[in-house]
Amino acid sequence: MPHQYPALTTEQKKELQEIAERITAPGKGILAADESTGSMGKRLNPIGVENTEENRRLYRQLLFTADERMDACIGGVIFFHESLYQNTDDGTNFSQLIKDRGIVVGIKVDKGVVPLAGTDGETTTQGLDGLAERCAQYKKDGADFAKWRSVLKISDNTPSELAIMENANVLARYASICQQNGIVPIVEPEILPDGDHDLKRCQYITEKVLSAVYKALSDHHVYLEGTLLKPNMVTPGHSCPQKYTNEEIAMATVTALRRTVPPAVTGVTFLSGGQSEEEASINLNAINTCPLGKPWALTFSYGRALQASALNAWRGERDNEKAAAEEFLKRAEVNGLAAQGKYESTGDSGAAGQSLYVANHAY
Amino acid sequence: MTHQFPALSSGQKQELQEIALRIVTPGKGILAADESVGSMAKRLNQIGVENTEENRRQYRQILFRADDRINSCIGGVIFFHETLYQHADDGTPFVKIIKDRGITVGIKVDKGVVPLAGTNGESTTQGLDGLSERCVQYKKDGANFAKWRCVFKISETTPSKLSIEENANVLARYSSICQQHGIVPIVEPEILSDGDHDLRRCQYVTEKVLAALYKAMSDHHVYLEGTLLKPNMATPGHSCPTKYSAEEVAMATVTALRRTVPPAVTGVTFLSGGQSEEEASVHLNAINNCSLVKPWALSFSYGRALQISALKTWRGHKENESAATEQFIKRAEVNGLACQGKYTGGGDSESDQIFVANHAY
């Protein structure tokens, strides 16, 4: 270990860092449009749309052809493999279309979760086999960043040390391989909000998980400036009886990140998890107005929280496409403001900006 | 591990964080006056002074009687055990003199390095036995922070994985115990500058050592906001043929810290190692002027780099005491400026260097 065998040249590092900075430029975040075929089924069924390849194409098309308002607030789009090779009605490749708008193209590269034997229902994520070759091909096909999701859950027995260590390791392996191929890895160690645990518990576990992730990234010689982190916000479990303000969520989230994420990491792009569109925006805004020092960009990488209204407005009808795109653009612009701490919600979320309690610290 | 069993209450955390913040108030750093009896021998021999308890007392008195000018540039003083219980000529305890000036009192608590069998001359540091009880006593006797030094060296085969893990672990244990007793732990993982390795090599090793350190701190549930880090700067080895500018040293140092030190750490107080007084100040200044984002205080915890001139001026003679004190005050003020990036002096420094890198990839 005392000798360095540089994993990347200066040029490679520079390219990776510039890609990461472009994605998280001030006011910009990521549209996570990388739902797998199975996940798209869950989105399309509730709106009565059949889960066909054509319907998936039509749906992604209405997002990707949204007008120029999108360019100011979307820095990157994460694709699913199928979408990367689909075209608009007039034959323009989706990836090319996004790239031409000055938005960075990303690709989901993991192959889903698999069980960890001997644990209480915990998982790791597969997808490392042939990843180098796949990255080389994706880079040729226009992708400059990738995403890999690992999943952890909170219960009396979880996450176990094995789950934490194994998922941190596989994320680091993925990150290392991506960087070798000029692809910025977004590292996503999602801790699910399922459960009745309180805010403090989620904060504690988030700190432990992220600490393990960054130790693994160091061990695997990953160039942090050329990565992004996609974590959960620190929130109470879904069935937690206690309610918390957005400021408390923001304080717990920023504190957890401050204790674990080195400043060299270019940006943190939060996942929305089960949050509603408005909740996800208000929380992101509160995070950006938290008074603690925050040396990384803090923005969004939202799937459902950017698309829920758009899906409802579309309902599979071509006539609804414009209206659906409007819904998407609305959320994109709101989150672009939230990522700068400039979003003033007028909506229904009771705690938005009205909270009486503003902590200076979350000890 | 899924459940938290809080190591500290909110009140305890608040106290620790406030102590740490006070030590690294903007413009302030630490006087490391914690040389052991053996180390003092090395200092005093060089100026022809006998290493007696009285001489050590008189020498520390020279430093501690400095006037109000040091109040704005010294935030903490690290004591050696013996000194903590010594007095000035007029009977005032040293601890009281320091505390009355609003300077925080610290105490070196480690008991020196011991060999790690099966390695290439590597070491760990002892001192954990009874540390809890000692911390309780030191806190009663006026100390609010402590220091523990681990040592690494760079060579073809070192630092080894064992050395990195073992020293990171012992630093985390020490930290955990200190915090239980209201004492802010300064964590010092010193990588020696001996050798002919270049700047990049030192930066690389520093990154690996610090990554291991902060993983251990997390594992041991240490409250980072209530700690300080005392690292080496990233520098070339002493016998390295390549010369580097202060800006290159600064960029390598800040880059290494950015890749490993969580923002929650309240402050980084560099050790001076074998640097000259001026070198240590110029480097600290360049570090504070580095264009990269630096979310922690970046200050000094200097021993030799604050005292060399004072020692040479004193040479054990009473009539030289005032002049010696002046030498110390001068270095303290210079470093007070350097830790704000405002030091414009330095005749031999390359601060007019044409080359200013934006990044150290």
XYZ file of C-alpha atoms in Angstrom:
724
model
C 0.000 0.000 0.000
C 2.750 2.539 0.463
C 3.136 3.011 -3.274
C 0.698 4.600 -5.600
C -0.081 2.925 -8.897
C -2.195 5.728 -10.298
C -5.578 4.437 -11.403
C -6.181 7.494 -13.597
C -4.080 9.982 -15.515
C -4.393 13.685 -14.856
C -6.409 14.036 -18.049
C -8.820 11.302 -17.076
C -9.330 12.886 -13.659
C -9.914 16.279 -15.197
C -12.554 14.895 -17.572
C -14.384 13.101 -14.766
C -14.390 16.144 -12.510
C -15.681 18.395 -15.272
C -18.533 16.015 -16.047
C -19.495 15.873 -12.374
C -19.396 19.657 -12.093
C -21.524 20.098 -15.196
C -24.238 17.815 -13.863
C -24.447 19.670 -10.548
C -23.947 23.202 -11.849
C -25.761 25.733 -9.610
C -29.530 25.434 -10.046
C -29.340 22.071 -11.792
C -30.129 18.527 -10.813
C -30.872 15.151 -12.311
C -33.976 13.624 -13.860
C -33.888 9.958 -12.914
C -35.724 8.426 -15.854
C -34.054 5.045 -15.443
C -36.986 2.970 -14.259
C -36.480 -0.629 -15.311
C -39.172 -2.360 -17.342
C -40.591 -3.811 -14.142
C -40.611 -0.451 -12.368
C -42.278 1.210 -15.355
C -45.038 -1.354 -14.974
C -45.669 0.021 -11.475
C -45.846 3.561 -12.875
C -48.047 2.802 -15.889
C -50.546 0.419 -14.315
C -52.009 3.012 -11.893
C -52.748 5.346 -14.816
C -54.274 2.580 -16.889
C -51.516 2.427 -19.485
C -50.229 -0.850 -20.873
C -46.536 -1.450 -20.176
C -45.334 -1.804 -23.783
C -42.056 -0.707 -25.311
C -43.918 1.866 -27.421
C -45.722 3.338 -24.424
C -42.440 3.592 -22.552
C -40.960 5.346 -25.563
C -43.895 7.773 -25.836
C -43.674 8.546 -22.160
C -39.930 9.240 -22.115
C -40.330 11.254 -25.307
C -42.672 13.735 -23.681
C -40.120 14.311 -20.937
C -37.106 14.595 -23.226
C -38.782 16.961 -25.682
C -39.935 19.369 -22.981
C -39.048 22.913 -23.919
C -35.935 24.924 -23.168
C -37.022 25.630 -19.594
C -35.670 22.185 -18.864
C -32.124 23.146 -19.849
C -31.707 25.600 -16.998
C -32.632 23.158 -14.257
C -31.735 19.692 -15.494
C -28.001 18.956 -15.589
C -28.282 15.235 -16.257
C -30.753 12.519 -17.213
C -30.354 8.920 -16.101
C -31.459 6.456 -18.765
C -32.462 2.832 -18.602
C -30.686 0.705 -21.219
C -33.751 0.404 -23.434
C -34.358 4.169 -23.559
C -30.766 4.938 -24.517
C -31.426 3.349 -27.879
C -34.942 4.626 -28.523
C -35.806 7.524 -30.820
C -38.298 10.338 -31.018
C -41.170 10.167 -33.510
C -38.969 11.895 -36.084
C -36.128 9.424 -35.612
C -33.799 11.381 -33.331
C -31.997 9.186 -30.832
C -32.995 10.072 -27.234
C -29.410 10.145 -26.025
C -28.353 12.433 -28.852
C -31.369 14.670 -28.230
C -30.483 15.124 -24.557
C -26.789 15.654 -25.299
C -27.572 18.275 -27.912
C -29.506 20.218 -25.317
C -26.332 20.447 -23.225
C -27.638 17.942 -20.682
C -25.346 15.123 -19.582
C -26.481 11.594 -20.410
C -26.327 8.930 -17.709
C -27.094 5.235 -17.642
C -28.253 2.869 -14.921
C -25.775 -0.020 -14.937
C -26.665 -2.216 -11.987
C -28.645 -5.412 -12.468
C -30.827 -5.271 -9.420
C -30.665 -6.579 -5.875
C -29.948 -10.158 -4.863
C -30.283 -11.706 -1.389
C -27.453 -11.954 1.123
C -27.759 -15.439 2.593
C -27.702 -15.597 6.354
C -29.103 -12.122 6.886
C -32.525 -10.863 7.848
C -33.713 -10.274 4.289
C -30.840 -8.033 3.305
C -29.394 -7.612 -0.165
C -26.456 -6.661 -2.251
C -26.545 -5.506 -5.870
C -25.238 -7.382 -8.901
C -23.961 -6.062 -12.215
C -20.170 -6.101 -12.057
C -19.717 -8.847 -14.666
C -18.597 -7.355 -17.976
C -19.179 -3.879 -16.560
C -15.958 -2.556 -18.076
C -17.024 -3.537 -21.581
C -20.532 -2.189 -21.045
C -19.123 1.134 -19.825
C -16.893 1.419 -22.882
C -19.925 0.870 -25.119
C -22.154 3.281 -23.184
C -19.450 5.942 -23.386
C -19.386 5.518 -27.177
C -23.169 5.728 -27.205
C -23.176 9.077 -25.435
C -23.244 8.354 -21.709
C -20.898 10.282 -19.418
C -22.189 9.115 -16.067
C -23.720 6.011 -14.529
C -25.850 5.051 -11.571
C -25.790 2.010 -9.284
C -28.246 1.502 -6.478
C -27.611 -0.483 -3.320
C -30.346 -0.918 -0.743
C -30.269 -1.081 3.055
C -33.160 -1.270 5.466
C -33.624 -0.306 9.096
C -35.029 -2.753 11.599
C -34.040 -4.189 14.946
C -31.381 -6.333 13.281
C -30.536 -4.369 10.195
C -28.529 -3.065 8.509
C -26.008 -5.691 9.540
C -22.265 -5.209 9.330
C -22.174 -7.575 6.385
C -24.812 -5.645 4.444
C -23.014 -2.374 5.055
C -19.582 -3.703 4.210
C -20.689 -5.723 1.147
C -22.746 -2.929 -0.402
C -20.013 -0.367 0.261
C -17.544 -2.682 -1.436
C -19.670 -3.358 -4.507
C -20.364 0.375 -4.892
C -16.630 1.026 -4.789
C -15.896 -1.672 -7.371
C -18.553 -0.226 -9.670
C -17.147 3.277 -9.173
C -13.617 2.166 -9.953
C -14.629 0.424 -13.187
C -16.709 3.381 -14.380
C -13.886 5.846 -13.891
C -11.532 3.672 -15.923
C -13.906 4.264 -18.826
C -14.462 8.007 -18.492
C -17.811 7.544 -16.779
C -18.672 9.453 -13.599
C -20.173 7.000 -11.098
C -23.167 8.128 -9.062
C -23.011 6.109 -5.874
C -26.449 5.360 -4.393
C -26.543 3.676 -0.955
C -30.283 3.983 -0.327
C -31.539 3.391 3.178
C -35.245 2.704 2.831
C -37.725 4.758 4.861
C -39.809 1.678 5.653
C -40.318 1.228 9.376
C -41.307 3.114 12.504
C -37.845 4.324 13.493
C -37.360 7.980 14.366
C -35.228 10.658 12.755
C -32.236 10.149 15.010
C -32.085 6.460 14.178
C -32.055 7.146 10.467
C -29.352 9.762 10.981
C -27.209 7.347 12.953
C -27.485 4.606 10.363
C -26.908 7.004 7.490
C -23.687 8.095 9.170
C -22.504 4.514 9.597
C -23.366 3.547 6.034
C -21.736 6.596 4.459
C -18.614 6.194 6.580
C -18.244 2.651 5.259
C -18.905 3.804 1.679
C -16.130 6.395 1.770
C -13.669 4.020 3.368
C -14.370 1.543 0.577
C -14.020 4.251 -2.074
C -10.633 5.160 -0.603
C -9.539 1.522 -0.486
C -10.505 1.091 -4.129
C -8.585 4.226 -5.156
C -11.671 6.007 -6.458
C -11.169 9.649 -7.478
C -13.759 11.399 -5.331
C -13.827 14.641 -7.290
C -15.097 12.565 -10.219
C -18.032 11.025 -8.365
C -21.478 12.051 -7.137
C -23.344 10.716 -4.130
C -27.062 9.863 -4.316
C -28.133 9.283 -0.725
C -31.464 9.239 1.042
C -32.319 12.325 3.018
C -32.392 11.595 6.722
C -36.070 11.128 7.521
C -38.189 9.283 10.064
C -39.590 5.926 9.010
C -42.902 5.919 7.190
C -44.758 4.552 10.214
C -42.981 6.687 12.775
C -45.629 8.332 14.948
C -43.515 11.408 15.548
C -43.685 14.318 13.118
C -40.667 16.452 12.243
C -40.298 19.813 10.556
C -38.470 20.278 7.272
C -35.765 22.115 9.174
C -35.233 19.134 11.454
C -34.974 16.840 8.461
C -32.562 19.253 6.807
C -30.423 19.579 9.934
C -30.248 15.819 10.442
C -29.389 15.271 6.771
C -26.700 17.936 6.562
C -25.185 16.824 9.872
C -24.957 13.229 8.683
C -23.284 14.324 5.463
C -20.884 16.665 7.254
C -19.728 13.794 9.414
C -19.000 11.423 6.554
C -18.735 12.959 3.082
C -15.320 14.402 2.240
C -15.414 17.884 0.662
C -13.729 16.498 -2.465
C -17.015 14.840 -3.492
C -18.320 17.199 -6.163
C -22.025 16.877 -5.463
C -24.771 15.213 -3.492
C -27.915 14.493 -5.528
C -30.626 13.259 -3.204
C -33.054 10.499 -4.048
C -36.681 11.252 -3.305
C -37.655 7.793 -2.058
C -41.313 7.781 -1.134
C -41.632 11.531 -0.725
C -44.328 13.464 -2.536
C -43.245 15.962 -5.186
C -43.780 18.939 -2.896
C -42.206 17.302 0.141
C -39.094 16.438 -1.865
C -38.772 20.039 -3.036
C -39.384 21.628 0.343
C -36.918 19.326 2.046
C -34.273 20.024 -0.610
C -34.825 23.723 -0.107
C -34.494 23.418 3.667
C -31.283 21.455 3.183
C -29.850 24.266 1.093
C -30.776 26.896 3.662
C -29.380 24.927 6.604
C -26.881 27.195 8.394
C -24.070 24.611 8.661
C -21.086 24.641 6.268
C -21.895 22.528 3.170
C -18.889 22.226 0.838
C -20.622 20.085 -1.835
C -23.415 20.903 -4.241
C -26.728 19.700 -2.732
C -29.275 18.980 -5.396
C -31.773 16.422 -6.647
C -31.805 13.187 -8.570
C -35.515 12.607 -8.587
C -37.636 9.999 -10.311
C -41.124 9.928 -8.900
C -40.775 13.399 -7.387
C -40.331 14.874 -10.861
C -42.779 12.654 -12.713
C -45.812 11.805 -10.553
C -47.940 14.733 -11.782
C -46.723 14.314 -15.345
C -47.804 10.686 -15.362
C -51.201 11.578 -13.962
C -51.696 14.293 -16.550
C -50.616 12.045 -19.426
C -52.608 8.909 -18.734
C -51.346 7.517 -22.039
C -53.138 10.081 -24.233
C -51.187 11.828 -26.974
C -53.443 14.853 -26.537
C -52.253 15.188 -22.961
C -48.569 15.265 -23.830
C -48.134 19.029 -23.612
C -49.964 19.243 -20.328
C -47.907 16.377 -18.942
C -44.660 18.034 -20.038
C -45.841 21.210 -18.300
C -46.266 19.307 -15.039
C -42.759 17.938 -15.371
C -41.277 21.340 -16.170
C -43.051 22.823 -13.193
C -41.432 20.358 -10.802
C -38.073 20.710 -12.559
C -38.102 24.488 -12.094
C -39.225 24.226 -8.478
C -36.388 21.834 -7.728
C -33.928 24.034 -9.587
C -34.865 26.767 -7.111
C -34.833 24.399 -4.152
C -31.285 23.335 -5.061
C -30.286 26.950 -4.470
C -32.374 27.425 -1.357
C -34.614 29.837 -3.243
C -37.890 27.965 -3.300
C -40.769 29.597 -1.469
C -43.540 27.114 -1.238
C -47.077 28.408 -1.335
C -48.465 24.912 -1.310
C -50.149 22.611 1.051
C -47.224 21.320 3.002
C -47.938 22.602 6.467
C -44.396 22.874 7.672
C -42.982 24.666 4.632
C -41.116 27.733 5.784
C -43.550 28.307 8.632
C -41.771 26.246 11.231
C -41.164 27.965 14.523
C -38.303 25.666 15.414
C -34.951 26.312 13.762
C -32.138 24.382 15.371
C -28.549 25.554 15.108
C -27.208 22.115 15.454
C -28.327 18.538 15.558
C -26.144 17.102 18.289
C -24.788 -1.776 15.081
C -28.244 -0.821 14.024
C -29.101 0.894 17.263
C -27.539 3.956 18.687
C -26.437 3.903 22.303
C -25.459 7.550 22.518
C -21.918 7.958 23.770
C -22.517 11.584 24.718
C -25.464 13.721 25.777
C -26.333 16.905 23.876
C -24.846 18.917 26.733
C -21.564 17.028 26.545
C -21.394 17.407 22.779
C -22.068 21.102 23.000
C -19.281 21.572 25.555
C -16.791 19.659 23.422
C -17.651 21.549 20.261
C -17.369 24.894 22.014
C -13.932 24.034 23.376
C -12.748 22.999 19.913
C -14.140 26.183 18.350
C -12.481 28.327 20.984
C -9.057 26.816 20.304
C -9.257 27.466 16.553
C -10.976 30.858 16.708
C -9.985 32.717 13.519
C -6.421 33.963 13.854
C -5.523 31.531 16.610
C -3.512 28.351 16.845
C -1.770 26.144 19.373
C 1.584 26.369 21.130
C 2.784 22.787 21.493
C 4.889 23.046 24.647
C 4.447 19.393 25.536
C 7.937 18.122 24.914
C 8.620 15.140 27.152
C 11.631 15.139 29.441
C 13.564 13.212 26.798
C 12.585 15.629 24.035
C 13.482 18.619 26.184
C 16.936 17.072 26.566
C 17.379 17.328 22.796
C 16.263 20.972 22.791
C 18.366 22.029 25.774
C 21.512 20.129 24.792
C 21.646 22.045 21.541
C 21.844 25.347 23.425
C 24.179 24.053 26.097
C 21.633 24.001 28.897
C 21.396 21.184 31.440
C 18.133 19.247 31.317
C 16.931 19.803 34.887
C 13.409 20.258 36.153
C 14.241 23.830 37.117
C 15.625 24.652 33.686
C 12.558 23.206 32.049
C 10.426 25.334 34.386
C 12.356 28.460 33.583
C 12.167 27.773 29.893
C 8.380 27.278 29.848
C 8.106 30.421 31.971
C 9.757 32.375 29.175
C 6.948 31.292 26.888
C 4.087 31.674 29.342
C 5.054 35.173 30.516
C 4.578 36.533 26.976
C 2.384 39.621 27.066
C -1.128 40.236 25.796
C -0.022 40.120 22.190
C -0.326 36.348 22.243
C -3.930 36.409 23.420
C -5.116 37.041 19.881
C -2.952 34.393 18.223
C -2.691 31.547 20.704
C -5.926 29.644 21.313
C -4.436 26.713 23.196
C -1.255 25.477 24.852
C -0.377 21.794 25.077
C 1.353 20.915 28.340
C 3.491 17.997 29.347
C 2.407 16.403 32.649
C 5.292 17.861 34.659
C 4.637 21.386 33.445
C 0.956 21.242 34.295
C 1.907 21.327 37.946
C 4.747 23.854 37.803
C 4.601 27.527 38.798
C 6.054 30.828 37.783
C 8.694 32.469 39.980
C 5.965 34.289 41.895
C 4.173 31.036 42.657
C 1.355 31.379 40.130
C 0.570 28.003 38.582
C 1.329 27.907 34.856
C -2.148 26.562 34.231
C -3.681 29.617 35.881
C -1.490 32.034 33.918
C -2.616 30.455 30.654
C -6.270 30.108 31.589
C -6.476 33.690 32.841
C -5.469 34.931 29.403
C -8.433 33.079 27.883
C -6.192 30.414 26.378
C -7.339 26.802 26.566
C -5.129 24.354 28.435
C -4.291 21.013 26.857
C -2.298 17.985 27.998
C -0.265 15.367 26.148
C -1.625 12.015 27.320
C 0.105 9.379 25.235
C 3.006 7.392 26.653
C 5.207 7.204 23.611
C 5.685 4.809 20.717
C 6.291 1.071 21.035
C 7.318 -1.363 18.297
C 4.881 -3.384 16.206
C 6.419 -6.842 15.984
C 6.681 -8.289 12.514
C 6.845 -4.947 10.752
C 9.669 -3.024 9.191
C 10.397 -0.882 12.234
C 6.887 0.463 12.603
C 5.215 1.482 15.834
C 1.997 2.083 17.642
C 1.468 4.347 20.643
C 0.690 3.302 24.204
C -1.128 5.154 26.963
C -4.665 3.785 27.063
C -4.299 2.099 30.470
C -6.029 4.167 33.126
C -6.536 6.948 30.583
C -10.086 7.459 31.762
C -9.018 8.206 35.335
C -6.169 10.418 34.145
C -8.572 12.443 32.000
C -10.860 12.983 34.987
C -7.932 14.298 36.985
C -6.590 16.489 34.181
C -10.031 17.992 33.640
C -10.171 18.884 37.336
C -6.672 20.354 37.068
C -7.685 22.693 34.260
C -7.183 20.817 31.003
C -9.910 20.967 28.342
C -8.140 19.238 25.501
C -5.567 16.493 25.028
C -3.086 15.344 22.432
C -1.959 11.884 21.323
C 0.684 11.304 18.701
C 0.999 8.303 16.413
C 3.850 7.938 13.974
C 4.137 6.574 10.432
C 7.084 6.464 8.095
C 7.292 6.254 4.343
C 9.576 3.697 2.720
C 9.428 0.971 0.113
C 7.390 -1.208 2.429
C 5.766 1.225 4.871
C 3.341 2.269 6.143
C 1.907 -1.236 6.237
C -1.776 -2.090 6.485
C -1.277 -3.198 10.099
C 0.411 0.012 11.104
C -2.311 2.127 9.523
C -5.164 0.146 11.083
C -3.575 -0.218 14.503
C -2.671 3.452 14.873
C -6.060 4.582 13.548
C -7.707 2.304 16.091
C -5.656 3.490 19.057
C -6.287 7.135 18.105
C -10.021 6.427 18.015
C -9.945 4.667 21.414
C -8.064 7.596 22.931
C -10.576 10.024 21.409
C -13.546 8.118 22.714
C -12.174 8.053 26.255
C -11.283 11.764 26.235
C -14.730 12.813 25.104
C -16.342 10.849 27.926
C -14.595 13.277 30.274
C -15.203 16.589 28.584
C -11.779 16.647 26.991
C -11.420 17.495 23.299
C -9.032 15.006 21.695
C -6.460 16.319 19.236
C -5.711 13.412 16.955
C -2.162 13.383 15.579
C -1.324 10.773 12.914
C 2.133 12.076 11.986
C 3.714 10.781 8.821
C 7.413 11.514 9.164
C 9.164 13.508 6.477
C 12.248 11.276 6.550
C 13.070 9.804 3.167
C 13.534 10.729 -0.472
C 9.950 10.263 -1.575
C 8.317 13.019 -3.600
C 5.295 15.199 -2.850
C 2.821 12.927 -4.628
C 3.880 9.946 -2.577
C 3.390 11.813 0.676
C -0.006 13.030 -0.486
C -1.063 9.500 -1.375
C 0.056 8.035 1.945
C -1.572 10.893 3.842
C -4.871 10.195 2.085
C -4.737 6.504 2.988
C -3.826 7.162 6.609
C -6.531 9.793 7.112
C -9.212 7.651 5.418
C -8.444 4.835 7.859
C -8.439 7.269 10.751
C -11.895 8.642 10.068
C -13.344 5.184 9.525
C -11.997 4.205 12.940
C -13.398 7.386 14.474
C -16.815 6.523 13.052
C -16.591 2.938 14.276
C -15.729 4.149 17.773
C -18.633 6.619 17.809
C -16.405 9.662 18.217
C -18.172 13.035 17.964
C -16.179 14.708 15.201
C -17.337 18.253 15.918
C -15.620 17.873 19.285
C -12.227 16.892 17.891
C -9.269 18.524 16.179
C -6.877 16.958 13.698
C -3.118 17.508 13.927
C -1.696 16.136 10.691
C 1.542 16.613 8.806
C 1.379 18.861 5.792
C 1.893 16.974 2.532
C 5.569 17.620 1.803
C 8.378 15.879 -0.086
C 10.771 13.777 1.971
C 13.790 15.530 3.432
C 16.162 13.942 0.939
C 13.906 14.340 -2.065
C 15.886 15.978 -4.877
C 12.835 17.734 -6.349
C 11.980 21.163 -4.976
C 8.373 22.307 -4.650
C 6.814 25.721 -4.189
C 4.777 26.623 -1.146
C 1.694 26.630 -3.392
C 2.374 23.067 -4.496
C 2.754 21.958 -0.882
C -0.453 23.789 -0.037
C -2.403 22.312 -2.946
C -1.260 18.766 -2.145
C -2.089 19.240 1.537
C -5.535 20.741 1.005
C -6.383 18.131 -1.630
C -5.453 15.307 0.733
C -7.583 16.802 3.488
C -10.530 17.434 1.156
C -10.509 13.775 0.176
C -10.567 12.436 3.712
C -11.532 14.876 6.471
C -15.289 15.248 6.986
C -16.461 18.887 7.260
C -17.761 18.182 10.766
C -14.186 18.197 12.081
C -13.910 21.613 13.701
C -10.293 22.360 12.916
C -7.030 21.162 11.480
C -3.942 22.298 13.425
C -0.842 21.301 11.503
C 2.316 19.980 13.078
C 5.519 21.602 11.869
C 7.692 18.463 11.855
C 11.179 19.341 10.732
C 10.238 22.607 9.046
C 12.004 25.819 9.940
C 9.997 28.558 11.638
C 9.645 30.536 8.432
C 8.886 27.517 6.260
C 6.114 26.455 8.627
C 4.561 29.929 8.496
C 4.857 30.331 4.748
C 3.314 26.913 4.149
C 0.451 27.583 6.530
C -0.193 30.863 4.777
C -0.215 29.198 1.353
C -2.591 26.550 2.661
C -5.025 29.229 3.782
C -4.795 30.931 0.402
C -5.391 27.751 -1.564
C -8.336 28.263 -3.891
C -10.103 24.998 -3.084
C -13.008 24.966 -0.655
C -11.762 24.296 2.882
C -14.628 23.804 5.366
C -12.456 23.450 8.511
C -10.255 25.951 10.315
C -6.652 25.471 9.105
C -4.235 26.561 11.771
C -1.061 25.609 13.573
C -0.008 23.446 16.472
C 3.667 24.189 16.423
C 6.427 23.171 18.799
C 9.806 23.790 17.272
C 8.433 26.211 14.700
C 7.349 28.545 17.493
C 10.313 28.032 19.808
C 13.590 27.610 17.903
C 14.502 31.279 17.923
C 13.372 31.695 21.518
C 15.573 28.798 22.606
C 18.586 30.076 20.699
C 18.172 33.544 22.147
C 17.775 32.291 25.709
C 20.689 29.856 25.922
C 19.881 29.470 29.605
C 20.799 33.031 30.575
C 18.412 35.057 32.722
C 19.430 38.287 31.015
C 18.251 36.871 27.684
C 14.768 36.014 28.893
C 12.926 39.070 27.613
C 14.576 38.850 24.219
C 13.698 35.163 24.036
C 10.079 35.893 24.888
C 10.032 38.486 22.095
C 11.203 35.856 19.608
C 8.335 33.601 20.596
C 5.770 36.398 20.374
C 7.047 37.275 16.928
C 6.522 33.731 15.595
C 3.133 33.520 17.313
C 1.960 36.708 15.576
C 3.303 35.612 12.210
C 1.447 32.323 12.467
C -1.663 34.148 13.650
C -1.556 35.950 10.311
C -0.619 32.820 8.350
C -3.647 30.921 9.610
C -5.792 33.627 8.046
C -3.796 33.680 4.841
C -2.610 37.195 5.647
C 1.105 36.707 6.128
C 2.949 38.785 3.557
C 6.453 38.402 4.906
C 8.929 35.641 4.276
C 12.061 36.813 2.491
C 13.076 33.430 1.151
C 9.596 32.152 0.463
C 8.452 31.451 -3.049
C 5.158 33.222 -2.506
C 5.913 35.251 -5.621
C 5.960 31.948 -7.478
C 4.565 32.259 -10.972
C 2.985 28.845 -10.910
C -0.360 28.591 -9.102
C -2.164 25.354 -9.818
C -5.949 25.142 -9.694
C -5.975 21.560 -8.736
C -3.680 18.779 -7.673
C -5.082 15.826 -9.575
